[in-house]
mmCIF file of C-alpha atoms in Angstrom:
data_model
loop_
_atom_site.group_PDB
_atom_site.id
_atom_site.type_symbol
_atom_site.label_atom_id
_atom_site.label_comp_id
_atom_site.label_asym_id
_atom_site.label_seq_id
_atom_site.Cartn_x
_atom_site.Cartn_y
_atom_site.Cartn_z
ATOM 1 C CA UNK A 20 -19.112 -7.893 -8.390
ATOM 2 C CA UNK A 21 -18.779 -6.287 -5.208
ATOM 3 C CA UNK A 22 -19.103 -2.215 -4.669
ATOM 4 C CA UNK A 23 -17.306 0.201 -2.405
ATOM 5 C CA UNK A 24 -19.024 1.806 0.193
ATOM 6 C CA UNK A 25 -16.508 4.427 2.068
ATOM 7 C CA UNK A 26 -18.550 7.601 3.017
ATOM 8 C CA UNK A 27 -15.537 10.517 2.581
ATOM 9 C CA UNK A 28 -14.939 9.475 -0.970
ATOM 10 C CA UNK A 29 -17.525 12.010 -2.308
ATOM 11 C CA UNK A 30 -15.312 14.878 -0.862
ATOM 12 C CA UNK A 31 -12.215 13.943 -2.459
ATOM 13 C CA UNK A 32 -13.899 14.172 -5.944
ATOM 14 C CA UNK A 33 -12.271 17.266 -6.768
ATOM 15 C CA UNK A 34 -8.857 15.634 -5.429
ATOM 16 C CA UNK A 35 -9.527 12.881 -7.832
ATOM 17 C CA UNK A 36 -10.613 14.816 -11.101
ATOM 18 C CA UNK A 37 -7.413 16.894 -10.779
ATOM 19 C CA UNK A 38 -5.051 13.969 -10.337
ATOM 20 C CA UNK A 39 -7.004 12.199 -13.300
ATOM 21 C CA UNK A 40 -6.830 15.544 -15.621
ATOM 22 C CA UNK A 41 -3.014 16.296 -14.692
ATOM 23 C CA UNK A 42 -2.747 12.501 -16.036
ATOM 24 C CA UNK A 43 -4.855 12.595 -18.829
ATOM 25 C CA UNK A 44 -2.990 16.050 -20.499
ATOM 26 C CA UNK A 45 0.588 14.626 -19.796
ATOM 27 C CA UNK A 46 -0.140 11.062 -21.754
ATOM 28 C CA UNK A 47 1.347 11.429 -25.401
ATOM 29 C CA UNK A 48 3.252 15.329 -24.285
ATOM 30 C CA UNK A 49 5.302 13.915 -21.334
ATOM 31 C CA UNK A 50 7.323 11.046 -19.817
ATOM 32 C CA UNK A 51 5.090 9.517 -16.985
ATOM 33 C CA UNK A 52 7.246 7.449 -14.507
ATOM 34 C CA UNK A 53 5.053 5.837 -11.596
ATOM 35 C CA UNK A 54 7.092 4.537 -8.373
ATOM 36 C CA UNK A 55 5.146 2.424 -6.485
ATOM 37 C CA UNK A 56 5.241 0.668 -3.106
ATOM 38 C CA UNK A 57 5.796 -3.155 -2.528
ATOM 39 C CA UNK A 58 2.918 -4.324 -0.998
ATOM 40 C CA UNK A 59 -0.470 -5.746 -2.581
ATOM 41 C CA UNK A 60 -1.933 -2.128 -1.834
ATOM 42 C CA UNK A 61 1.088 -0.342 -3.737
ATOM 43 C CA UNK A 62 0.899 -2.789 -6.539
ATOM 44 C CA UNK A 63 -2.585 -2.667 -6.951
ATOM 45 C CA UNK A 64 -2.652 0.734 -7.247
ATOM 46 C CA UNK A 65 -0.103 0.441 -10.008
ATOM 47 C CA UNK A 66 -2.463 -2.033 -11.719
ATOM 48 C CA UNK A 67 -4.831 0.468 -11.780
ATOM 49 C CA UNK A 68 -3.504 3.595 -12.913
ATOM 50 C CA UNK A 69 -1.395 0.817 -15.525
ATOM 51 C CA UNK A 70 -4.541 -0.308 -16.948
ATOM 52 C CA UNK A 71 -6.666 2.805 -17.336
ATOM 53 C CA UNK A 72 -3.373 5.030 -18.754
ATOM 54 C CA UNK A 73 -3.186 2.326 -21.419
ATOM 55 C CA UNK A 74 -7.246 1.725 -21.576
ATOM 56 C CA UNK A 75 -7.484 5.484 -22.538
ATOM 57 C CA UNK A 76 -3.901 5.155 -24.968
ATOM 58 C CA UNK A 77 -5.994 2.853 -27.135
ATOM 59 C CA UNK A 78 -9.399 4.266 -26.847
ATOM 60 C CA UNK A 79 -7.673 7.815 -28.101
ATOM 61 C CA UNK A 80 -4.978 6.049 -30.317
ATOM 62 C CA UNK A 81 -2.672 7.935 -28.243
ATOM 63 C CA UNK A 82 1.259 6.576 -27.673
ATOM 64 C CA UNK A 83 2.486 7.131 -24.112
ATOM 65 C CA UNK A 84 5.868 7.368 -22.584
ATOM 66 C CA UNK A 85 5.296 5.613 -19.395
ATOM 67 C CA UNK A 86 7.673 3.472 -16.512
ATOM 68 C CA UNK A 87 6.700 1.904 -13.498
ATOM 69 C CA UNK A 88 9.632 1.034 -10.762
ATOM 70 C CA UNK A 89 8.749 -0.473 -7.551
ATOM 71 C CA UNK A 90 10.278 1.626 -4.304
ATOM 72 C CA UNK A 91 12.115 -0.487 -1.886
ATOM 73 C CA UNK A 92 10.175 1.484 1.089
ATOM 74 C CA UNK A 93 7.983 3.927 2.205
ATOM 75 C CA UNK A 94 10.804 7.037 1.804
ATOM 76 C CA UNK A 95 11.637 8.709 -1.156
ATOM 77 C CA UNK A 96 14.455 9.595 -0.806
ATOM 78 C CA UNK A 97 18.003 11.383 -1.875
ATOM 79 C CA UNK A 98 19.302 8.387 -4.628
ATOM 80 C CA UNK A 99 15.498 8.153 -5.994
ATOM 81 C CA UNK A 100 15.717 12.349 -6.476
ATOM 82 C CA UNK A 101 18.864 11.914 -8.518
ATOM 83 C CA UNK A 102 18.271 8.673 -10.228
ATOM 84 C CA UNK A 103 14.923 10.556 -11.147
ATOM 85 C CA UNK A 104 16.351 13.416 -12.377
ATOM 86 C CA UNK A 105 19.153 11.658 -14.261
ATOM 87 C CA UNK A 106 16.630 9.608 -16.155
ATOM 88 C CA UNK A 107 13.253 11.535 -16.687
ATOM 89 C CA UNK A 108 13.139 14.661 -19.089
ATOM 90 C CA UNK A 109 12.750 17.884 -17.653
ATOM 91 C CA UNK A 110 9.031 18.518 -16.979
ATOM 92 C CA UNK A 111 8.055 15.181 -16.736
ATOM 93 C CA UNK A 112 5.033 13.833 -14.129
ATOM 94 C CA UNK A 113 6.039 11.714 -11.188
ATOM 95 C CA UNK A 114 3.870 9.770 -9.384
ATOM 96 C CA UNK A 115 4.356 8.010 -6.219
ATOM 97 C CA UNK A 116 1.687 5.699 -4.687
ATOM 98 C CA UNK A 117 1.188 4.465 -1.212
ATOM 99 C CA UNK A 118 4.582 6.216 -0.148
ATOM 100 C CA UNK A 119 6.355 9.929 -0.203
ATOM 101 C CA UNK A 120 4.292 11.814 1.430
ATOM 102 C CA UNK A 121 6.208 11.601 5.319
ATOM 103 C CA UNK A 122 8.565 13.333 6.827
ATOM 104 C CA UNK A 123 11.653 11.816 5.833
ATOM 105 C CA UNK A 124 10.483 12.105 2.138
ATOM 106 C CA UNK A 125 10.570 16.162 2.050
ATOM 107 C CA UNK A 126 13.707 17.399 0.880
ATOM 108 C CA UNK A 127 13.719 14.633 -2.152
ATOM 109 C CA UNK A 128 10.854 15.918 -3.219
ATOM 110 C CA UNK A 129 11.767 19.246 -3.345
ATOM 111 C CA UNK A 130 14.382 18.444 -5.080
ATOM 112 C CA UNK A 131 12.869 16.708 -7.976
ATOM 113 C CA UNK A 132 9.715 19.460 -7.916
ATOM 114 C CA UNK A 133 12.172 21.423 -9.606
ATOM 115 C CA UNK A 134 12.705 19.029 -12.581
ATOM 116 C CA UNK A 135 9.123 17.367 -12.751
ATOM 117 C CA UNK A 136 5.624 17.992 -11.819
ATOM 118 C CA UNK A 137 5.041 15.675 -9.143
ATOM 119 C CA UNK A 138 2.085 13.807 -7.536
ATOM 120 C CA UNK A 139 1.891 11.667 -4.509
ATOM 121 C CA UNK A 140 -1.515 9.029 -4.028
ATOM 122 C CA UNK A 141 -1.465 7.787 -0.363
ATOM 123 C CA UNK A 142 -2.915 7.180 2.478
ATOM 124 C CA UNK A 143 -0.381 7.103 5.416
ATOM 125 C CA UNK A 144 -0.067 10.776 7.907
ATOM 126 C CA UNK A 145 2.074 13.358 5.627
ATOM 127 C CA UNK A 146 4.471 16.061 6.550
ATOM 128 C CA UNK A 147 3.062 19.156 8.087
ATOM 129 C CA UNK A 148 4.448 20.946 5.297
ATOM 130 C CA UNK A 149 4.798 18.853 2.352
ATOM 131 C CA UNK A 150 6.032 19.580 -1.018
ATOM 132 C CA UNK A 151 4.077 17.720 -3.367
ATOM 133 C CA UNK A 152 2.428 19.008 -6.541
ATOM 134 C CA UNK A 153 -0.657 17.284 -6.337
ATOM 135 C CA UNK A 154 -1.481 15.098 -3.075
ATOM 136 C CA UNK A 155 -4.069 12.961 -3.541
ATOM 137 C CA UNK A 156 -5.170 11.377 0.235
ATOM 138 C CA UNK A 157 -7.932 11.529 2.382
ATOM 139 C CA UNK A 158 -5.848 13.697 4.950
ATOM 140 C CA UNK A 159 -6.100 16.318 2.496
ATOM 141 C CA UNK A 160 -9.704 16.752 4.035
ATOM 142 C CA UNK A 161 -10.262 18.925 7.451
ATOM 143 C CA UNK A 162 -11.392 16.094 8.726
ATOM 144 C CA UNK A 163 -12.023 12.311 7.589
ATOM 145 C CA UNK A 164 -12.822 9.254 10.196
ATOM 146 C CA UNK A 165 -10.625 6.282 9.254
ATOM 147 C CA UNK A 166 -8.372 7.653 6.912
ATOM 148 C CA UNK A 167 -5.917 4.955 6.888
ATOM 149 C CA UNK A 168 -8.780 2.758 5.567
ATOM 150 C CA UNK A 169 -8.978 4.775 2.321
ATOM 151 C CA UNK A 170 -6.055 2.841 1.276
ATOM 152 C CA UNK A 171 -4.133 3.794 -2.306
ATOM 153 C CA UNK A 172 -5.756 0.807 -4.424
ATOM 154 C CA UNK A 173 -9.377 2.963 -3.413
ATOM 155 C CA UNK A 174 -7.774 5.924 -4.300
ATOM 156 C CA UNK A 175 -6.170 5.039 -7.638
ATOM 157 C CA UNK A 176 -9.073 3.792 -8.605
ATOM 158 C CA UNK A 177 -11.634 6.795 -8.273
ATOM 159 C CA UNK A 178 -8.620 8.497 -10.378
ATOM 160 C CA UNK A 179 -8.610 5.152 -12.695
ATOM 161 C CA UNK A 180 -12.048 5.527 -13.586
ATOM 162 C CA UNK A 181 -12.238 8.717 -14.373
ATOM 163 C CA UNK A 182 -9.292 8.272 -17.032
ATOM 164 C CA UNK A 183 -11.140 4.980 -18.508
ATOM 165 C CA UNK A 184 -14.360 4.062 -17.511
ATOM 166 C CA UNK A 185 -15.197 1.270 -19.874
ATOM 167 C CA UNK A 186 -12.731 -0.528 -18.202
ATOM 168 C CA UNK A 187 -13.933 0.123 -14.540
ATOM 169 C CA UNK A 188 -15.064 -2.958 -13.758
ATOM 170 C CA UNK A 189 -11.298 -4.414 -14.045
ATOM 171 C CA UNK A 190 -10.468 -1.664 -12.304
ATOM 172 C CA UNK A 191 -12.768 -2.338 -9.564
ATOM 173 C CA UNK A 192 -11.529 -6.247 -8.631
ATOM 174 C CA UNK A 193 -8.328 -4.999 -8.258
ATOM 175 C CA UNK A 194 -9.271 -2.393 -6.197
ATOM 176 C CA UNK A 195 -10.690 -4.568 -4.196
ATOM 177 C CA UNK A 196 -7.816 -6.683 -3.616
ATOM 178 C CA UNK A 197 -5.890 -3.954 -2.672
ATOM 179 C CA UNK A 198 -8.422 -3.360 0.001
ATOM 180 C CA UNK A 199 -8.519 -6.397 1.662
ATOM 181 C CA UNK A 200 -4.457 -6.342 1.328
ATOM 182 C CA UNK A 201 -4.308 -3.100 3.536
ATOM 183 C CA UNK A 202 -7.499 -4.460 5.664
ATOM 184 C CA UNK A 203 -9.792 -1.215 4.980
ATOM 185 C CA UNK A 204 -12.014 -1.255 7.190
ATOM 186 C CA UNK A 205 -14.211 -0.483 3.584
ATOM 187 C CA UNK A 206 -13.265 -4.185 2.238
ATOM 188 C CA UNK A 207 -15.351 -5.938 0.683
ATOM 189 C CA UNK A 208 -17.193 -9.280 2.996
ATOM 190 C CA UNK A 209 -16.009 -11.469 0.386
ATOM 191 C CA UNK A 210 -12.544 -13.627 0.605
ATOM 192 C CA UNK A 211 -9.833 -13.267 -2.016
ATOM 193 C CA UNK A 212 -6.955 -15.047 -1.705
ATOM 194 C CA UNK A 213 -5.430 -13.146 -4.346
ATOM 195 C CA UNK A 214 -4.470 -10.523 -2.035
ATOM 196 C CA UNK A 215 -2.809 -12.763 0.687
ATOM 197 C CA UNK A 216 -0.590 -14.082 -2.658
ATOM 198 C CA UNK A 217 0.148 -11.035 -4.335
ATOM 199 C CA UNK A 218 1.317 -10.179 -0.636
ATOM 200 C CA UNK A 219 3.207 -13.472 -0.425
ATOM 201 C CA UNK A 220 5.279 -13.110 -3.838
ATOM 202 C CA UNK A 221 6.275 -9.465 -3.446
ATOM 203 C CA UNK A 222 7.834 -10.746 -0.041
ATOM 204 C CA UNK A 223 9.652 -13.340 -1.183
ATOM 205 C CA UNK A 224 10.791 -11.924 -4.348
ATOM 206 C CA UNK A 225 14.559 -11.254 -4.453
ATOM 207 C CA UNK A 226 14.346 -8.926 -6.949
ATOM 208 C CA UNK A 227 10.554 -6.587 -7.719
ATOM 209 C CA UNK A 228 8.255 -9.225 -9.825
ATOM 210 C CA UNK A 229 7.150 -6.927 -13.001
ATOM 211 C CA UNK A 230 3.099 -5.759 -12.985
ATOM 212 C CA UNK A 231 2.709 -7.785 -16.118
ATOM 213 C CA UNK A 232 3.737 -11.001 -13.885
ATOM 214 C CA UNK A 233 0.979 -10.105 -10.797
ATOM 215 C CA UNK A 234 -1.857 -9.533 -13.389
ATOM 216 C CA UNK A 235 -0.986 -12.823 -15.113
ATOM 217 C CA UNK A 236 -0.395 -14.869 -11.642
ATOM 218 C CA UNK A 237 -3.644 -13.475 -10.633
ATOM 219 C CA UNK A 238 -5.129 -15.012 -13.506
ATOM 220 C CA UNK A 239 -4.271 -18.431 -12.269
ATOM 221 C CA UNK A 240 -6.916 -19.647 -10.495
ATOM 222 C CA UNK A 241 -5.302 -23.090 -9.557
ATOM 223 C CA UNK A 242 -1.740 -21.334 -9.165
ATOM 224 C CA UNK A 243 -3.152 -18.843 -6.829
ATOM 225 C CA UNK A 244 -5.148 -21.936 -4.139
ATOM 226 C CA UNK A 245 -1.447 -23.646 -4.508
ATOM 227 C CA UNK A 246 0.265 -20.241 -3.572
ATOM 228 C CA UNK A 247 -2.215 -19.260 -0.427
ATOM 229 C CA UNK A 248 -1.606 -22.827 1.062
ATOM 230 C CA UNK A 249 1.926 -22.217 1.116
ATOM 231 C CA UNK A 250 1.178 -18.592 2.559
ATOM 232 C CA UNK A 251 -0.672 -20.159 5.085
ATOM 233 C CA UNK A 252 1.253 -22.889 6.383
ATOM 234 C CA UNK A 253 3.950 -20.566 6.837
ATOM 235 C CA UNK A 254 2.037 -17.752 8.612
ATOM 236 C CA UNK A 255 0.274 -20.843 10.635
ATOM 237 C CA UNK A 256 3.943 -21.709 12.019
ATOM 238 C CA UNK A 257 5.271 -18.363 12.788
ATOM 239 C CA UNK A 258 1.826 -17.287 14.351
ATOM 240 C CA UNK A 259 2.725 -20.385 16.804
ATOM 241 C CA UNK A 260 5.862 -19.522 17.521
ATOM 242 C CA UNK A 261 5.480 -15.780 17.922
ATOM 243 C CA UNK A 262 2.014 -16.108 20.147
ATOM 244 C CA UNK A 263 4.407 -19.204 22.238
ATOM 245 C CA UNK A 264 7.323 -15.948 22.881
ATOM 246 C CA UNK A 265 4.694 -13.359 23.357
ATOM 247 C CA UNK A 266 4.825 -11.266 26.883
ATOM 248 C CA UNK A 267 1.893 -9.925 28.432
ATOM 249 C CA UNK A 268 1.471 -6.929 30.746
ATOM 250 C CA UNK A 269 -2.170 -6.486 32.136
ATOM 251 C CA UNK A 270 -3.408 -2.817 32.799
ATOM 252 C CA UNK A 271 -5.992 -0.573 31.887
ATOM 253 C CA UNK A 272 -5.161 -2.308 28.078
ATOM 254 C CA UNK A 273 -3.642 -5.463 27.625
ATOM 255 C CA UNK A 274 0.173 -4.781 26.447
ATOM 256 C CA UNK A 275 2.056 -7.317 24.313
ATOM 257 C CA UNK A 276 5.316 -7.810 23.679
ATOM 258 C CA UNK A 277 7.574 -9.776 21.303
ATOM 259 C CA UNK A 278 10.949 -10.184 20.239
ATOM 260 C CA UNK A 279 10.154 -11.830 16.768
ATOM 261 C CA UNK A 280 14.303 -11.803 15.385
ATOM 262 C CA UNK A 281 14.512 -15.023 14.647
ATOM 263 C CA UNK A 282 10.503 -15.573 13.499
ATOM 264 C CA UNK A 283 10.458 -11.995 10.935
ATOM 265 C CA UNK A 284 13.673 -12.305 9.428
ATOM 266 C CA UNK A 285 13.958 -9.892 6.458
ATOM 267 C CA UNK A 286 13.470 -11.000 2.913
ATOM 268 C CA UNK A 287 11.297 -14.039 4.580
ATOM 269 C CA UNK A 288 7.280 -14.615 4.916
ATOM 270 C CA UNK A 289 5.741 -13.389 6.672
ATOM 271 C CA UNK A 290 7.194 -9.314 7.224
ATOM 272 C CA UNK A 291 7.051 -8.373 10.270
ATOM 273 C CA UNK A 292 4.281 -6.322 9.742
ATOM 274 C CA UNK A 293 1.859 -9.171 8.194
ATOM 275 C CA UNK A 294 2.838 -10.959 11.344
ATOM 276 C CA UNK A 295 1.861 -8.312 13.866
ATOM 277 C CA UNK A 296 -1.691 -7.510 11.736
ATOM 278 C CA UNK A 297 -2.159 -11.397 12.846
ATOM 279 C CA UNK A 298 -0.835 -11.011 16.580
ATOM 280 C CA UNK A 299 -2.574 -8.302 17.562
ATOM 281 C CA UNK A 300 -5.661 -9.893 16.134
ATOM 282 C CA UNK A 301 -4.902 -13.170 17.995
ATOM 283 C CA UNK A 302 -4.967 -10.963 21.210
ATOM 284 C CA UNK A 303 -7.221 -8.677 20.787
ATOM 285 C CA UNK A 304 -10.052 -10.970 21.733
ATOM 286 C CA UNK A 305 -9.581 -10.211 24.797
ATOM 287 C CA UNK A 306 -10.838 -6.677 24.656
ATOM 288 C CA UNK A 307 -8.209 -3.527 24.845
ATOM 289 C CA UNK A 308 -5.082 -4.714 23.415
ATOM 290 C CA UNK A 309 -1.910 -2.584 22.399
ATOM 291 C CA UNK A 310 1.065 -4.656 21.044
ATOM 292 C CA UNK A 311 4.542 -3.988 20.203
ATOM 293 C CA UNK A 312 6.855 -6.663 17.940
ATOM 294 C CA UNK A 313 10.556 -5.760 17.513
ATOM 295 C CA UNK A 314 13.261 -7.134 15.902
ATOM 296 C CA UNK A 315 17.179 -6.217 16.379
ATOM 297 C CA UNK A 316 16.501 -2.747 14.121
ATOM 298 C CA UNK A 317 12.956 -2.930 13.413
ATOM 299 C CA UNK A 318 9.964 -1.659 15.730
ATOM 300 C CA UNK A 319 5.927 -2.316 15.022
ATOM 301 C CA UNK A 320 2.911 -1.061 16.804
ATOM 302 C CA UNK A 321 -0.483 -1.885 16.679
ATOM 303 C CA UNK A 322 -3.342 -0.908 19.355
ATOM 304 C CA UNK A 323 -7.310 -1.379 18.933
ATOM 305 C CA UNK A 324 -9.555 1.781 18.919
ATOM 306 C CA UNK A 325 -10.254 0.646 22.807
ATOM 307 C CA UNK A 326 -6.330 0.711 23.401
ATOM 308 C CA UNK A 327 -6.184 4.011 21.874
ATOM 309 C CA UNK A 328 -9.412 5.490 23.653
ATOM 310 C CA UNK A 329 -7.563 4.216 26.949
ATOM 311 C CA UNK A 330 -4.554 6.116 26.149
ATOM 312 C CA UNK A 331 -2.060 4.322 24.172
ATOM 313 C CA UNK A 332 0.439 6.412 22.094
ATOM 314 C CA UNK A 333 3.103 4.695 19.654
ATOM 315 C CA UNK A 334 4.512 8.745 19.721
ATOM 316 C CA UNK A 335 4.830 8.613 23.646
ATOM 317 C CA UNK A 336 6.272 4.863 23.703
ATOM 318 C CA UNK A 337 8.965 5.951 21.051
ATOM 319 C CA UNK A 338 9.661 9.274 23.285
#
């Protein structure tokens, strides 16, 4: 099995012993509802914290009261606050994984502070001033290098083993899907092409798949190959067509452009995002590449660390 070598992890430790300790005390005194975002990191993550909560339930012969609900994006937001409060008994924990912590999430939060004890795992850049009980992310440090590579799966997992470590090993392969899903730059060298599926499926899905049905699909070797071919046929044809409508603008970085409305379509493989991780790879061979892929209400960036060191902003394009 392969191990994770990501040197800032060491000074989260105290980040992660809290979050595992507030989790530990509420299981069997208080409702535990996880939200969780849509993408193989998100669900990962869930995985995780899923299988160590109920790892350390049976180790402790300990019931718990505990819901998972997958978010449909990265904002939490107004209707969650109130369907949250509606549903969850006063002073019950809240976690949200691989989204809440932005901006646009603040006043929800706030909101439900007042009825639960909340905790946000993620990885993304957070408010200025956010209003989180516990945040659990690597901008929490002063400084960390590559933050966006210590993705949520890595995250929930340091937490994961700390609630249940005689199951860390299944902790650990998930974590490590999650890692290539989110392309840490951490990940391990080997391939699994259960991230590209679990990827695939949550994309597709017209309503959120349950965790029970990702850890079982998983589980299916021969289901799995069948499910990546598909993946890749279909991210083979719209790489073609959105690399064929690409525009380039030479500079001091190579700028790229695409209108991919008719190639990204929502609710279809691949997002727009999986798309552009593959575009701006496709380009970037050519050394300093920033790219931008659009849609008629949608808007991606992506630049290299050469882009970037040249002077690429997504905050001055977007001003």
């Amino acid at each position: 099995m392969a191990t994770i070598s990501a040197p800032e992890l060491g000074k989260m430790y105290e980040l992660f012993e809290k979050a595992a300790g507030i989790i530990t005390k509420a299981i069997g005194t208080r409702a535990i509802k996880i939200r969780y975002d849509g993408d193989c990191d998100g669900i990962m993550a869930a995985l995780i914290l899923k299988k160590a909560i109920e790892a350390h339930c049976e180790k402790n012969s300990t019931p718990a009261s505990l819901r998972f609900q997958q978010s449909k994006g990265a904002i939490y937001n107004e209707e969650n606050s109130e369907e949250d409060r509606a549903t969850l008994p006063e002073g019950s924990l809240l976690i949200l994984l691989d989204h809440g912590a932005n901006e646009e999430s603040k006043q929800a939060l706030r909101d439900i502070g007042q009825h639960c004890e909340t905790m946000v795992v993620d990885h993304h850049p957070p408010a200025n001033n956010n209003c989180i009980g516990h945040f659990v992310s690597p901008f929490a440090l002063d400084k960390c290098i590559e933050p966006s590579s210590y993705n949520t799966g890595l995250l929930c997992f340091e937490i994961g083993k700390l609630i249940a470590p005689e199951v860390e090993e299944q902790l650990l392969l998930f974590c490590l899907f999650s890692m290539q899903g989110d392309t840490s730059s951490f990940r391990s060298k080997e391939f699994f092409p259960e991230a590209v599926v679990t990827d695939y499926l949550a994309v597709r899905a017209t309503q959120p798949y349950s965790l029970e049905f990702y850890e079982k699909t998983l589980q299916d070797r021969h289901f799995v190959r069948e499910l990546y071919r598909e993946e890749q046929d279909k991210m083979r044809s719209a790489m073609e067509k959105a690399v064929e409508k690409a525009k380039e603008f030479p500079g001091k970085f190579l700028l790229v452009t695409c209108d991919v409305s008719n190639i990204a379509k929502k609710r279809s493989y691949p997002s727009i995002g999986k798309l552009h991780n593959a575009v701006q790879t496709h380009f970037s061979k050519h050394g300093p590449t920033a790219s931008i892929l659009y849609t008629r209400d949608r808007l991606s960036f992506r630049a290299n660390h050469s882009a970037a060191d040249l002077g690429f902003s997504a905050n001055v394009v977007i001003t």
